[in-house]
Tab-separated table of C-alpha atoms in Angstrom:
chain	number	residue	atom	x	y	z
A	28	UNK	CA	7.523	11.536	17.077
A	29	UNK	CA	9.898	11.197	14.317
A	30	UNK	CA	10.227	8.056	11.787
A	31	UNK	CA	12.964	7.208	9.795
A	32	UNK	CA	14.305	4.074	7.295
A	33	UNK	CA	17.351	3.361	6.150
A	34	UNK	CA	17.178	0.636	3.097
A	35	UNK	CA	20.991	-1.296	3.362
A	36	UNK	CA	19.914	-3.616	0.856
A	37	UNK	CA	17.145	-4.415	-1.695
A	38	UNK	CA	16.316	-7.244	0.688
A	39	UNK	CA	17.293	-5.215	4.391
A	40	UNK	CA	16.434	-2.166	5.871
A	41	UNK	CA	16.505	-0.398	9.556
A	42	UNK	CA	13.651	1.804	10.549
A	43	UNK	CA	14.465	4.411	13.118
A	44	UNK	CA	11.885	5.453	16.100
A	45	UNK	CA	12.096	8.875	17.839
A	46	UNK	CA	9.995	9.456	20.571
A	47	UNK	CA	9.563	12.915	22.661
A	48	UNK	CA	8.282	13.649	25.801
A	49	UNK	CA	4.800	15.389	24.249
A	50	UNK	CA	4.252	12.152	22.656
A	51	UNK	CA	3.961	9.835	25.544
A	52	UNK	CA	3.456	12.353	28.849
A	53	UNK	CA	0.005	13.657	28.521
A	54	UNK	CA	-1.068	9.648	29.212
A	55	UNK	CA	1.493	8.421	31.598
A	56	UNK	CA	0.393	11.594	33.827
A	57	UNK	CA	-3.598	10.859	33.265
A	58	UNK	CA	-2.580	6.899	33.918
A	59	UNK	CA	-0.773	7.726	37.400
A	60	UNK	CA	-3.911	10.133	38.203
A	61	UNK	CA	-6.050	7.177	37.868
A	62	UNK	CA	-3.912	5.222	39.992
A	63	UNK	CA	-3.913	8.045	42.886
A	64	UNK	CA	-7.547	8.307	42.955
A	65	UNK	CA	-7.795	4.866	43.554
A	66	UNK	CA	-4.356	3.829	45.478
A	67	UNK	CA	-4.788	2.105	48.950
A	68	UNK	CA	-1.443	3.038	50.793
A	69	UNK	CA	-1.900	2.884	54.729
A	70	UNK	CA	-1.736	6.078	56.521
A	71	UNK	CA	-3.162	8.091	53.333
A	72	UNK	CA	-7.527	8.467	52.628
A	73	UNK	CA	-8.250	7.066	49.171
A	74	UNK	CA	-7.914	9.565	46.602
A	75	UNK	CA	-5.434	11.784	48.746
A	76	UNK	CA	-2.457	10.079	48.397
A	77	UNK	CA	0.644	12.256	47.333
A	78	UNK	CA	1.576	12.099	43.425
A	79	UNK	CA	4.791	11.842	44.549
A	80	UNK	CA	4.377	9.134	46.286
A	81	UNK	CA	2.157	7.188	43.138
A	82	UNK	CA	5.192	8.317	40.614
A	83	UNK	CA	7.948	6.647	43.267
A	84	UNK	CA	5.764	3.982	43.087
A	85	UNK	CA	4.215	3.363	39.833
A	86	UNK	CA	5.715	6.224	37.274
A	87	UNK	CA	8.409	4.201	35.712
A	88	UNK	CA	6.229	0.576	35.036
A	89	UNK	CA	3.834	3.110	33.406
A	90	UNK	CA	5.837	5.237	31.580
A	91	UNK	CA	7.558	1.734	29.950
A	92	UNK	CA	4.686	0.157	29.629
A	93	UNK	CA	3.083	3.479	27.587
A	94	UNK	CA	6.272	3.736	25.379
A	95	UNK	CA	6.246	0.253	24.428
A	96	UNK	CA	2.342	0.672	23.494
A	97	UNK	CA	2.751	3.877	21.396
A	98	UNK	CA	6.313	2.114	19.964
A	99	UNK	CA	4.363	-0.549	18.604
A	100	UNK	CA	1.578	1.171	17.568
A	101	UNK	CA	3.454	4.176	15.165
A	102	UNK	CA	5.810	1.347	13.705
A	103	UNK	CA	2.755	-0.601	12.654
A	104	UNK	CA	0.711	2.290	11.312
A	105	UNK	CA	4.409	2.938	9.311
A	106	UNK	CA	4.690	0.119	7.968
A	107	UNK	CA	0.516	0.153	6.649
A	108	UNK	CA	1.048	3.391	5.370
A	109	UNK	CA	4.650	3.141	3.897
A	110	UNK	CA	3.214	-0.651	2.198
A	111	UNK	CA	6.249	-2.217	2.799
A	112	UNK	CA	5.681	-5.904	2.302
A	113	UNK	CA	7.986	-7.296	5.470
A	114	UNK	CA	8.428	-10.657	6.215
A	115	UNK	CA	8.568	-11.740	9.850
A	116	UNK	CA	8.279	-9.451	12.342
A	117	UNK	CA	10.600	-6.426	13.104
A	118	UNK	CA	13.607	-7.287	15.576
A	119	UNK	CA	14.549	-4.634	17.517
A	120	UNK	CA	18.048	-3.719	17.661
A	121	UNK	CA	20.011	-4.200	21.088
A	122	UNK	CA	21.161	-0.886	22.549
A	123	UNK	CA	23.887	-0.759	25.624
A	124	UNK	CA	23.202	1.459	29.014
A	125	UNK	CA	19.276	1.993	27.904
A	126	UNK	CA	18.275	4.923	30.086
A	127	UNK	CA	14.399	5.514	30.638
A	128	UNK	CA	15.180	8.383	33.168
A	129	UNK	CA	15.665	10.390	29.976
A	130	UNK	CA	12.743	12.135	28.412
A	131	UNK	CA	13.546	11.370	25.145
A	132	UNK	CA	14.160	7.728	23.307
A	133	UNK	CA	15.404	6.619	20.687
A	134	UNK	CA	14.630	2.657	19.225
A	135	UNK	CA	15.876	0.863	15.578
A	136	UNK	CA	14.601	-2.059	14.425
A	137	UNK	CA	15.614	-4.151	11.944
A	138	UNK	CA	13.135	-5.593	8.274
A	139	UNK	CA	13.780	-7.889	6.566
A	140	UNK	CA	11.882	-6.986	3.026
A	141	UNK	CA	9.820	-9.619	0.370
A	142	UNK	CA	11.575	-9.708	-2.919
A	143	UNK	CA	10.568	-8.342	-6.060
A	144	UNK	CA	9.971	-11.339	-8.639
A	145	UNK	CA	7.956	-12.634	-11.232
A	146	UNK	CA	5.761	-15.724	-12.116
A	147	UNK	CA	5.878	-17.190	-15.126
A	148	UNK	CA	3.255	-19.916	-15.523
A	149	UNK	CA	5.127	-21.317	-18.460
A	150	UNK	CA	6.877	-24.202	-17.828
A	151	UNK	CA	9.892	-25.675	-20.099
A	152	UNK	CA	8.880	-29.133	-18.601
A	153	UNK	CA	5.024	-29.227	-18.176
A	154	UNK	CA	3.211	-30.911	-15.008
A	155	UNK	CA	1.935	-34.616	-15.549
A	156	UNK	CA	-1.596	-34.236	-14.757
A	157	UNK	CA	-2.953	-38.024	-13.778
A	158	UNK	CA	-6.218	-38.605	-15.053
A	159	UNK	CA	-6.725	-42.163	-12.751
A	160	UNK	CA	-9.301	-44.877	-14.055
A	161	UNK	CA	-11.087	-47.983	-12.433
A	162	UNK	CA	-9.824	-51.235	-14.288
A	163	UNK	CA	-11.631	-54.246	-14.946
A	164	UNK	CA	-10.082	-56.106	-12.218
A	165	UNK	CA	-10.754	-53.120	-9.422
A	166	UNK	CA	-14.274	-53.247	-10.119
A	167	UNK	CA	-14.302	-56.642	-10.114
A	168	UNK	CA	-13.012	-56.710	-6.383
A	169	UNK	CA	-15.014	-54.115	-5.140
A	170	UNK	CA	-18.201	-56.001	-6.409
A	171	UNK	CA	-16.927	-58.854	-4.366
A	172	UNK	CA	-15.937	-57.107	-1.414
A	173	UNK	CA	-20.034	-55.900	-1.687
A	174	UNK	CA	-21.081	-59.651	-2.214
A	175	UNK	CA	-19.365	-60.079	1.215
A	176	UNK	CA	-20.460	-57.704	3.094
A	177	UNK	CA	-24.181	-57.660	2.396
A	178	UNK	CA	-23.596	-61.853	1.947
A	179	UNK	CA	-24.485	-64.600	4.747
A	180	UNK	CA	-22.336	-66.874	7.117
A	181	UNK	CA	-23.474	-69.967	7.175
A	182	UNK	CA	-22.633	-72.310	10.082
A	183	UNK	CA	-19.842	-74.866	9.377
A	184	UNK	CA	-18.287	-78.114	11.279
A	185	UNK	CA	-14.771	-78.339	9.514
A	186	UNK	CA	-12.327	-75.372	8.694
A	187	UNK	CA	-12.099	-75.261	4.434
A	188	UNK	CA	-10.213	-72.724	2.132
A	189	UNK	CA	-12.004	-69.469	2.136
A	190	UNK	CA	-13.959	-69.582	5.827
A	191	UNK	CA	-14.103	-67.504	8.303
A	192	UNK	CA	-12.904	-68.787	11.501
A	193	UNK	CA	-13.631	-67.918	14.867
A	194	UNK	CA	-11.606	-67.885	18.501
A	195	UNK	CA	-9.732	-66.547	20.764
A	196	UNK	CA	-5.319	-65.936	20.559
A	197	UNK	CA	-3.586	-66.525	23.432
A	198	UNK	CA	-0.117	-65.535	24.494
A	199	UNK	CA	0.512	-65.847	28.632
A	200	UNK	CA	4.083	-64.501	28.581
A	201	UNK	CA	2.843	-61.139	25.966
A	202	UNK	CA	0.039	-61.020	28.181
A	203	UNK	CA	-2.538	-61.781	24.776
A	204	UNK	CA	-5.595	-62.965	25.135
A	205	UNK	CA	-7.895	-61.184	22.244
A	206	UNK	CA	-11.454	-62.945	20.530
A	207	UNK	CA	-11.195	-62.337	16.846
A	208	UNK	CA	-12.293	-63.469	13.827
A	209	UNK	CA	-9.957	-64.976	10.800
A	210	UNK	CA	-10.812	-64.737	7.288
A	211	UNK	CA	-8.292	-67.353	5.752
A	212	UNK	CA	-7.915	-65.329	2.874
A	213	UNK	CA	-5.315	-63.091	4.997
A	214	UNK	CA	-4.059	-65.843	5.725
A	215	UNK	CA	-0.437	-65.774	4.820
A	216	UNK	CA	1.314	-69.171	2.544
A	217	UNK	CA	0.301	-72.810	2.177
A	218	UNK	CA	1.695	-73.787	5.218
A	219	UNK	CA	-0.074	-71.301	7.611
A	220	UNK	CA	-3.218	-72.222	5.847
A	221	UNK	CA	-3.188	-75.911	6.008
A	222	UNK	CA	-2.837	-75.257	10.138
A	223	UNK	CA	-6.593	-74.222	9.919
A	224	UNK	CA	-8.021	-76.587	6.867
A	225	UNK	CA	-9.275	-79.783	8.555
A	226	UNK	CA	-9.876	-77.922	12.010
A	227	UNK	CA	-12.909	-78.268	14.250
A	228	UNK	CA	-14.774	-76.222	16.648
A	229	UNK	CA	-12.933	-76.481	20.104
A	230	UNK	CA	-9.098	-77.428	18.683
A	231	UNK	CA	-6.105	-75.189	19.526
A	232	UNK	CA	-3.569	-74.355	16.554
A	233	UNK	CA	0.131	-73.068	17.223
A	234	UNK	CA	1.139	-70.815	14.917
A	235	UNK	CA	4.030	-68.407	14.433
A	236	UNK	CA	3.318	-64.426	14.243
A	237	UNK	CA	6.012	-63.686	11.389
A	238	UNK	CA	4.755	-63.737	8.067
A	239	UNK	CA	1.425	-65.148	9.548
A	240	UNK	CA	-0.735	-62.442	7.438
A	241	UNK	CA	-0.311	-61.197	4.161
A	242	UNK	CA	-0.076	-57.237	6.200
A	243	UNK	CA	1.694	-57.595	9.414
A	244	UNK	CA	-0.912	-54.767	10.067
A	245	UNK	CA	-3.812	-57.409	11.037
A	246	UNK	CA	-1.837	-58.540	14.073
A	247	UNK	CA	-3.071	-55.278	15.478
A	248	UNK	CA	-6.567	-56.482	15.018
A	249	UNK	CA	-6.267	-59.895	16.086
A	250	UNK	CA	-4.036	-59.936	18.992
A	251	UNK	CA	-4.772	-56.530	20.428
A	252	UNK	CA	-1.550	-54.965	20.068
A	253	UNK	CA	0.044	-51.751	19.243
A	254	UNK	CA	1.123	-50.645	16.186
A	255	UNK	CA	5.102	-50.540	16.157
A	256	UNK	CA	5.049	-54.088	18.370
A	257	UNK	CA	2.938	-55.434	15.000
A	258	UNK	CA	5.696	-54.921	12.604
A	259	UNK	CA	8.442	-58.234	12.765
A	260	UNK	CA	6.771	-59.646	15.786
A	261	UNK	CA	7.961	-63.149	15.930
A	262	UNK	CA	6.474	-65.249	18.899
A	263	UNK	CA	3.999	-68.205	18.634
A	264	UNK	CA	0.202	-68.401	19.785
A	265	UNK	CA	-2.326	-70.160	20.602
A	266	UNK	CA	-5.393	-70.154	18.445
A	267	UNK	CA	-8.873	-72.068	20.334
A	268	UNK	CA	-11.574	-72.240	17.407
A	269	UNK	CA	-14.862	-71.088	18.194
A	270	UNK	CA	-16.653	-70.517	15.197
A	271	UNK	CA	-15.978	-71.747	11.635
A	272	UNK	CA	-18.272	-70.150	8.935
A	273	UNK	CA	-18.786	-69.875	5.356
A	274	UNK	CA	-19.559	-66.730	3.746
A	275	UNK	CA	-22.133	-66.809	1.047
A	276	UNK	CA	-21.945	-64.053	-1.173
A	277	UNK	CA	-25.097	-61.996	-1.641
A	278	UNK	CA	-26.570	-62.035	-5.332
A	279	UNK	CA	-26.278	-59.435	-7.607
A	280	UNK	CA	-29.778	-59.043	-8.004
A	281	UNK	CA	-32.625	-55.702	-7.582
A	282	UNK	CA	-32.803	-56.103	-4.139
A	283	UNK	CA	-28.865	-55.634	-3.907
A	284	UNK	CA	-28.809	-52.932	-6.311
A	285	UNK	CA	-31.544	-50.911	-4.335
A	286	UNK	CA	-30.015	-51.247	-1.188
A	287	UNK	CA	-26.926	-50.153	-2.592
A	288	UNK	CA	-27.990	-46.849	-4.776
A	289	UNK	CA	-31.765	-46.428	-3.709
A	290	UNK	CA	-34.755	-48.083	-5.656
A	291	UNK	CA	-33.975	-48.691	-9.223
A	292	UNK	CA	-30.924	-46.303	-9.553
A	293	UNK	CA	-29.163	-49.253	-10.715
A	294	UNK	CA	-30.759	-52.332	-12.662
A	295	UNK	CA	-27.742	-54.469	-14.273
A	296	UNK	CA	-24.888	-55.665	-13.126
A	297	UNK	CA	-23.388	-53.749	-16.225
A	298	UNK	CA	-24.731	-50.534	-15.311
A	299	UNK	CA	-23.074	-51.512	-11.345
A	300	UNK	CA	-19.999	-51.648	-12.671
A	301	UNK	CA	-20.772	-48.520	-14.238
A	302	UNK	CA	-22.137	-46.909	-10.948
A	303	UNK	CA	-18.817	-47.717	-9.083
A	304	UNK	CA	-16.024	-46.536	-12.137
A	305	UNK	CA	-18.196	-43.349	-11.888
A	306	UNK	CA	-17.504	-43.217	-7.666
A	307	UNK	CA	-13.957	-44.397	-8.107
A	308	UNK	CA	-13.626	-41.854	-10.560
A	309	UNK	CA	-14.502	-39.135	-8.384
A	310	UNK	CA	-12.304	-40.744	-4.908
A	311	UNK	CA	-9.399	-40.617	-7.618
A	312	UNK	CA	-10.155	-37.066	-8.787
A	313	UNK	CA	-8.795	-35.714	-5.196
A	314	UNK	CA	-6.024	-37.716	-5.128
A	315	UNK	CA	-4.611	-36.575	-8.601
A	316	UNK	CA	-5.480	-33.084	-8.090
A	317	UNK	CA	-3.987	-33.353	-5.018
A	318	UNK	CA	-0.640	-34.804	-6.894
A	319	UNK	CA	-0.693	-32.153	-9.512
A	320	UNK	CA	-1.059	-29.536	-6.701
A	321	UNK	CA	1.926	-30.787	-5.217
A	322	UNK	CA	4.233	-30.912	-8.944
A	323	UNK	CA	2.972	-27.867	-10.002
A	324	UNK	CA	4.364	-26.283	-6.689
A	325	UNK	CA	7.862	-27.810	-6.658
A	326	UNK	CA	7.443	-26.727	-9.970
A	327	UNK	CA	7.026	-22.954	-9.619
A	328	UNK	CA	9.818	-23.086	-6.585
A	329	UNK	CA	11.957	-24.667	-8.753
A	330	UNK	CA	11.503	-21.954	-11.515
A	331	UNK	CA	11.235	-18.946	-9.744
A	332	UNK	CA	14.252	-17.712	-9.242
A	333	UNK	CA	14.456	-14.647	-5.799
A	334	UNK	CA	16.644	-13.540	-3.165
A	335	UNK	CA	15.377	-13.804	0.481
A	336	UNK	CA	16.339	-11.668	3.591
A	337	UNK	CA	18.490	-15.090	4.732
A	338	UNK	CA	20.239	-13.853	7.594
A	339	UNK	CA	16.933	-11.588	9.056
A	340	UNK	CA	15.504	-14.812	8.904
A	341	UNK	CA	17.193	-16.647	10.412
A	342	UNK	CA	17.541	-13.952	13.332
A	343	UNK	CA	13.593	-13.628	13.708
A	344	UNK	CA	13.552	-17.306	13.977
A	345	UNK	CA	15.872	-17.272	17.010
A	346	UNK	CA	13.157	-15.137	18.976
A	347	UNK	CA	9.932	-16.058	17.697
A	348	UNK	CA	9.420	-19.402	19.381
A	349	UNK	CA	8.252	-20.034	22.727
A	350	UNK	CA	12.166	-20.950	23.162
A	351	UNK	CA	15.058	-18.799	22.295
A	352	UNK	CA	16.940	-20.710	19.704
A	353	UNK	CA	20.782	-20.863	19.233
A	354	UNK	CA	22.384	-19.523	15.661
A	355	UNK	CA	22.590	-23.104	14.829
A	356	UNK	CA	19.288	-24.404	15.692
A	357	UNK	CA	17.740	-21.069	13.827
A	358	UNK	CA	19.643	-21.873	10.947
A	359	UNK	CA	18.542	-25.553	10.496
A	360	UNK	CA	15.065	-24.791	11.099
A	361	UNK	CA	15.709	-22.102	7.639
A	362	UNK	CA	17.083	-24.458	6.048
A	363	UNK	CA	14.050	-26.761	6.404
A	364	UNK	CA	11.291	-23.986	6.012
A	365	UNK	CA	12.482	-22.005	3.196
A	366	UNK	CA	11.156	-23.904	0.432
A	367	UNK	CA	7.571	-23.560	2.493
A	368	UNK	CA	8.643	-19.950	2.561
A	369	UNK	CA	8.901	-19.137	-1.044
A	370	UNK	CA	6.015	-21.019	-2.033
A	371	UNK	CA	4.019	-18.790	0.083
A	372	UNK	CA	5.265	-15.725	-1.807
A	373	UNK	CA	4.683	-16.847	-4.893
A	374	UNK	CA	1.402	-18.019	-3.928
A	375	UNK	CA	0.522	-14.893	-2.169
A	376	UNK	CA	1.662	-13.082	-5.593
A	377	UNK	CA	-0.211	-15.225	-7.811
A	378	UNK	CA	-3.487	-14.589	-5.523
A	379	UNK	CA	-3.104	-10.370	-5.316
A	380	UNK	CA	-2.232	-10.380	-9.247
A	381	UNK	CA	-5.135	-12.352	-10.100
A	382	UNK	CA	-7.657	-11.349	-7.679
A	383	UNK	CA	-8.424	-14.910	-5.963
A	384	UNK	CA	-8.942	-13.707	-2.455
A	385	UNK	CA	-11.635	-15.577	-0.297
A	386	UNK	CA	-15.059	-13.553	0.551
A	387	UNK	CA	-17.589	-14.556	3.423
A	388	UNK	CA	-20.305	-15.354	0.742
A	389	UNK	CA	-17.508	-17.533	-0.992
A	390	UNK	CA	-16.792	-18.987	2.461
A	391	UNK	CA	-20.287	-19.469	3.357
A	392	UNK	CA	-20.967	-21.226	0.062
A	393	UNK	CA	-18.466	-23.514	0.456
A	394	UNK	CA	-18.860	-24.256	4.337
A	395	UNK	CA	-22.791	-24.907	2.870
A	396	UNK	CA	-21.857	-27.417	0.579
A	397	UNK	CA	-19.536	-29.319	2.582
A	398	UNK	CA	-22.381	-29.451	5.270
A	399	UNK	CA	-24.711	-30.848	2.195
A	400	UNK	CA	-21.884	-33.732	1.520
A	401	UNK	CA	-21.415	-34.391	5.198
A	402	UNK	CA	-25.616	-35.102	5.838
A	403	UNK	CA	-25.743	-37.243	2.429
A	404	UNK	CA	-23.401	-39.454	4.126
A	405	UNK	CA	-25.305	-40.107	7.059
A	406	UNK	CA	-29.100	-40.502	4.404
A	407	UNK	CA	-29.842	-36.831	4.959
A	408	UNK	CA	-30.420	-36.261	1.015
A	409	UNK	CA	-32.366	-33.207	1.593
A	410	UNK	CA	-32.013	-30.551	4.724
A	411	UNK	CA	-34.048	-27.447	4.650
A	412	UNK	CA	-31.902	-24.308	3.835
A	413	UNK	CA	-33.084	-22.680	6.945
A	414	UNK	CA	-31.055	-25.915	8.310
A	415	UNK	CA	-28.141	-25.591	6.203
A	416	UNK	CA	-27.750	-21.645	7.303
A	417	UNK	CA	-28.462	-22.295	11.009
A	418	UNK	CA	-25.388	-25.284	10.819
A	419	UNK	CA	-23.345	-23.001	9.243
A	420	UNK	CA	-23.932	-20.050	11.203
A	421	UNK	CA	-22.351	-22.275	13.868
A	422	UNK	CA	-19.569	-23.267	12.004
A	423	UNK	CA	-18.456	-20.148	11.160
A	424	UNK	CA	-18.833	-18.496	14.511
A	425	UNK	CA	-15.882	-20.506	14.982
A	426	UNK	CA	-12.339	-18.809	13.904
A	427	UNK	CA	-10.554	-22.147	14.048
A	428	UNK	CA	-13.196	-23.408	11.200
A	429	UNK	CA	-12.970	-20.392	9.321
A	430	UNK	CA	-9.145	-20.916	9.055
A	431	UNK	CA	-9.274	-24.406	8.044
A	432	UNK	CA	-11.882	-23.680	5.347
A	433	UNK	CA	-10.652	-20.510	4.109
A	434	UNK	CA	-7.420	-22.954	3.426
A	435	UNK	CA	-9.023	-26.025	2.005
A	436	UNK	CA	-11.486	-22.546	-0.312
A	437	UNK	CA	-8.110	-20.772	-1.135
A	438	UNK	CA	-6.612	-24.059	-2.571
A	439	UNK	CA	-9.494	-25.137	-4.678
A	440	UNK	CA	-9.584	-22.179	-6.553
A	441	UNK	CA	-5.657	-21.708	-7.117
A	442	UNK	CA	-5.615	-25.703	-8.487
A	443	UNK	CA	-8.199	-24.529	-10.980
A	444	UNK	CA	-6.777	-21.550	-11.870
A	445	UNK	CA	-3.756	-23.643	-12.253
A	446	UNK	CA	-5.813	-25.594	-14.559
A	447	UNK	CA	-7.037	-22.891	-16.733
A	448	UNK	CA	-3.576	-21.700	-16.946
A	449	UNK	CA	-0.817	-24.263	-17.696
A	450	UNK	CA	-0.420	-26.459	-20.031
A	451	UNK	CA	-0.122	-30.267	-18.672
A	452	UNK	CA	1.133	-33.927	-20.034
A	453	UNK	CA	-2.444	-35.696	-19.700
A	454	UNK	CA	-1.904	-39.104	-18.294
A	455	UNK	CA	-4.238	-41.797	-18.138
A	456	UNK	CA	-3.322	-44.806	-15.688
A	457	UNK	CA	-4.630	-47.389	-13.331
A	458	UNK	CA	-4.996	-46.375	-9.812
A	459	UNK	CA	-1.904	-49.324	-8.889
A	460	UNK	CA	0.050	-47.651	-12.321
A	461	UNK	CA	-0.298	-44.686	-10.497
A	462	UNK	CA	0.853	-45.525	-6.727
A	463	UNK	CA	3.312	-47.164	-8.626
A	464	UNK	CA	4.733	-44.021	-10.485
A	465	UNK	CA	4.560	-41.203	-7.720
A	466	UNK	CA	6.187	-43.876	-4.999
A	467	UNK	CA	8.354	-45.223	-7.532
């Protein structure tokens, strides 16, 4: 067996594949002596049919089948032990009047190569790195939204500002018929609300879907109905009270706190507001590391500057799929996957040069502590290790899991070695200032 490349370009090259005779006969003729000890043709004993008989039979499936195996095999064992850095998969060149009743073949294939580049971490414009706070008026809602929930209803006659009502919405023709509950603080404009003040337990309001929440999203809760039919749905109901409640809010008192953060975690309402800047401060972490992940990657696409193997590409894509593409369809699907493309090279550079490759005690670490966050949710504060191993055992038995966590592993540590190595415009900003910025 003979193999040969030809480099066209920096970015292109064709590898050539000669195979012999001796390279592929010795098996095909043990293969079809298998098959003729154990070939059941009528009018033959087992084991004495003639070989001539098994090769007119079976010889050319195995000798294709054989070729195709060792084919594959040498070309990938080149391209380990040449370390050329490909990208996609070979395509094999198309050759006219193929003849296996030679003895000798020839096949070419076509690479596309990975570029030679740089990475400069250095950027003329540097990342905004968000650094998100709670404000005053946050943590004021979210102590009120606690009030509520671990609060009382209290039993009411007449509908007032601020209750929560009750009943059942009707629509015959929409088929709607769905028992909810109202809090009137949805509750969309004066006139909508004044429909409810003054009610009693048993009366039926009419009232008009559009604009009848402030999020057209609570239709979906209250009438039962799907998602895109919730957005500009403008019919009228029927709304029979059941119900009408006041909500007292729960005080702010030790027995709150301890419920809240375990026994006297928390004392003050001072040190509360405290308590949930510090969690807010941590849900906002991920979020703007997750933003300055994302900048600091159009970033590095933006500024490092390579050639890719375009038209290869866009070949490979045509046969990769489960359908053949056409030219066309191959070269929109480039178009749209190239900037994914070179983000994995550089990443995949950045990685190799700076030794950041995953390990299984990494993994297992990090599967571990995930497992620890997960139980603390659900009041487990403190799982034996024996526990913790035998869970993650499991988990990574599974090569699905491993995947997904060798991702989420991978991406931790390049954001902090992104961290450690750029320089970033600190910005410090509400968490609305901030919506309001990156959606702007």
């Amino acid at each position: 067996m003979n193999i040969t490349r030809e480099n066209i370009d920096e970015l292109n090259a064709v590898v050539k594949v000669d195979i012999a005779k001796d390279d592929y006969a010795p098996k095909v003729e043990k293969i079809l002596k298998d098959y003729r000890k154990n070939a059941n043709i009528p009018g033959f004993r087992k084991g004495h049919v003639p070989m001539g008989m098994v090769k007119k039979q079976y010889g050319k499936a195995v000798l294709v089948d054989e070729v195709n195996k060792l084919l594959q095999e040498s070309l990938n064992n080149y391209l380990t032990e040449e370390k050329l850095d490909v990208l996609g998969n070979p395509i094999p060149k198309e050759q006219e009047n193929f003849d296996w009743d030679k003895e000798d073949y020839t096949f070419e294939f076509e690479l596309g190569l990975s570029p030679e580049f740089d990475v400069d971490l250095e950027l003329k414009k540097p990342v905004t790195k968000y650094n998100i706070v709670a404000d005053e008026e946050m943590v004021n809602n979210q102590i009120e939204s606690i009030q509520k929930q671990y609060g009382k209803l209290i039993s009411k006659d007449e509908v007032e500002e601020g209750d929560v009502v009750a009943g059942t919405f009707k629509n015959e023709e929409e088929g709607i018929e769905k028992e909810t509950s109202v809090e009137l603080e949805k509750v969309k404009g004066k006139r909508n609300l004044n429909k409810f003040v003054g009610s009693k337990v048993g009366d039926t309001l009419k009232l008009k879907t559009k604009n009848l929440f402030e999020d057209d999203h609570e239709l979906i809760q209250h009438l039962g109905i799907e998602h895109d039919k919730a957005h500009d749905l403008d019919i009228e109901v029927e709304f029979t009270i059941s119900e009408i409640n006041k909500r007292e809010l729960a005080d702010l008192d030790q027995e709150l706190f301890d419920k809240l953060f375990g026994k006297d975690q928390v004392k003050t309402v001072t040190e509360l507001k405290e308590k949930i800047k510090e969690d807010a401060a941590k849900q906002f972490e991920q979020q703007s590391d997750q933003q300055l992940m994302n900048d600091v990657t159009e970033a590095l696409i933006e500024k490092t500057d390579f050639e890719l193997p375009k038209e290869f590409l866009q070949k490979w894509i045509q046969t990769v799929g489960e359908k053949p593409m056409t030219e066309e369809e191959a070269k929109e699907e480039y178009e749209k996957s190239e900037k994914g493309l070179r983000y994995q090279l550089i990443e995949g550079k950045i990685i190799k040069e700076n030794n950041l490759e995953v390990n299984f005690e990494d993994l297992k670490a990090f599967a571990t502590d995930k497992i620890k966050q997960q139980m603390a949710q659900f009041g487990q504060m403190d799982p034996s290790q024996k526990e913790l191993d035998d869970i993650a055992a499991r988990i990574l038995s599974n090569q699905d899991e491993v995947k997904r966590l060798s991702e989420q592993l991978m991406n931790e540590k390049l954001l902090e070695f992104y961290k450690e190595n750029m320089k970033f415009d600190e910005k410090e900003l509400t968490y609305e200032e901030f919506v309001k910025e990156i959606y702007k």
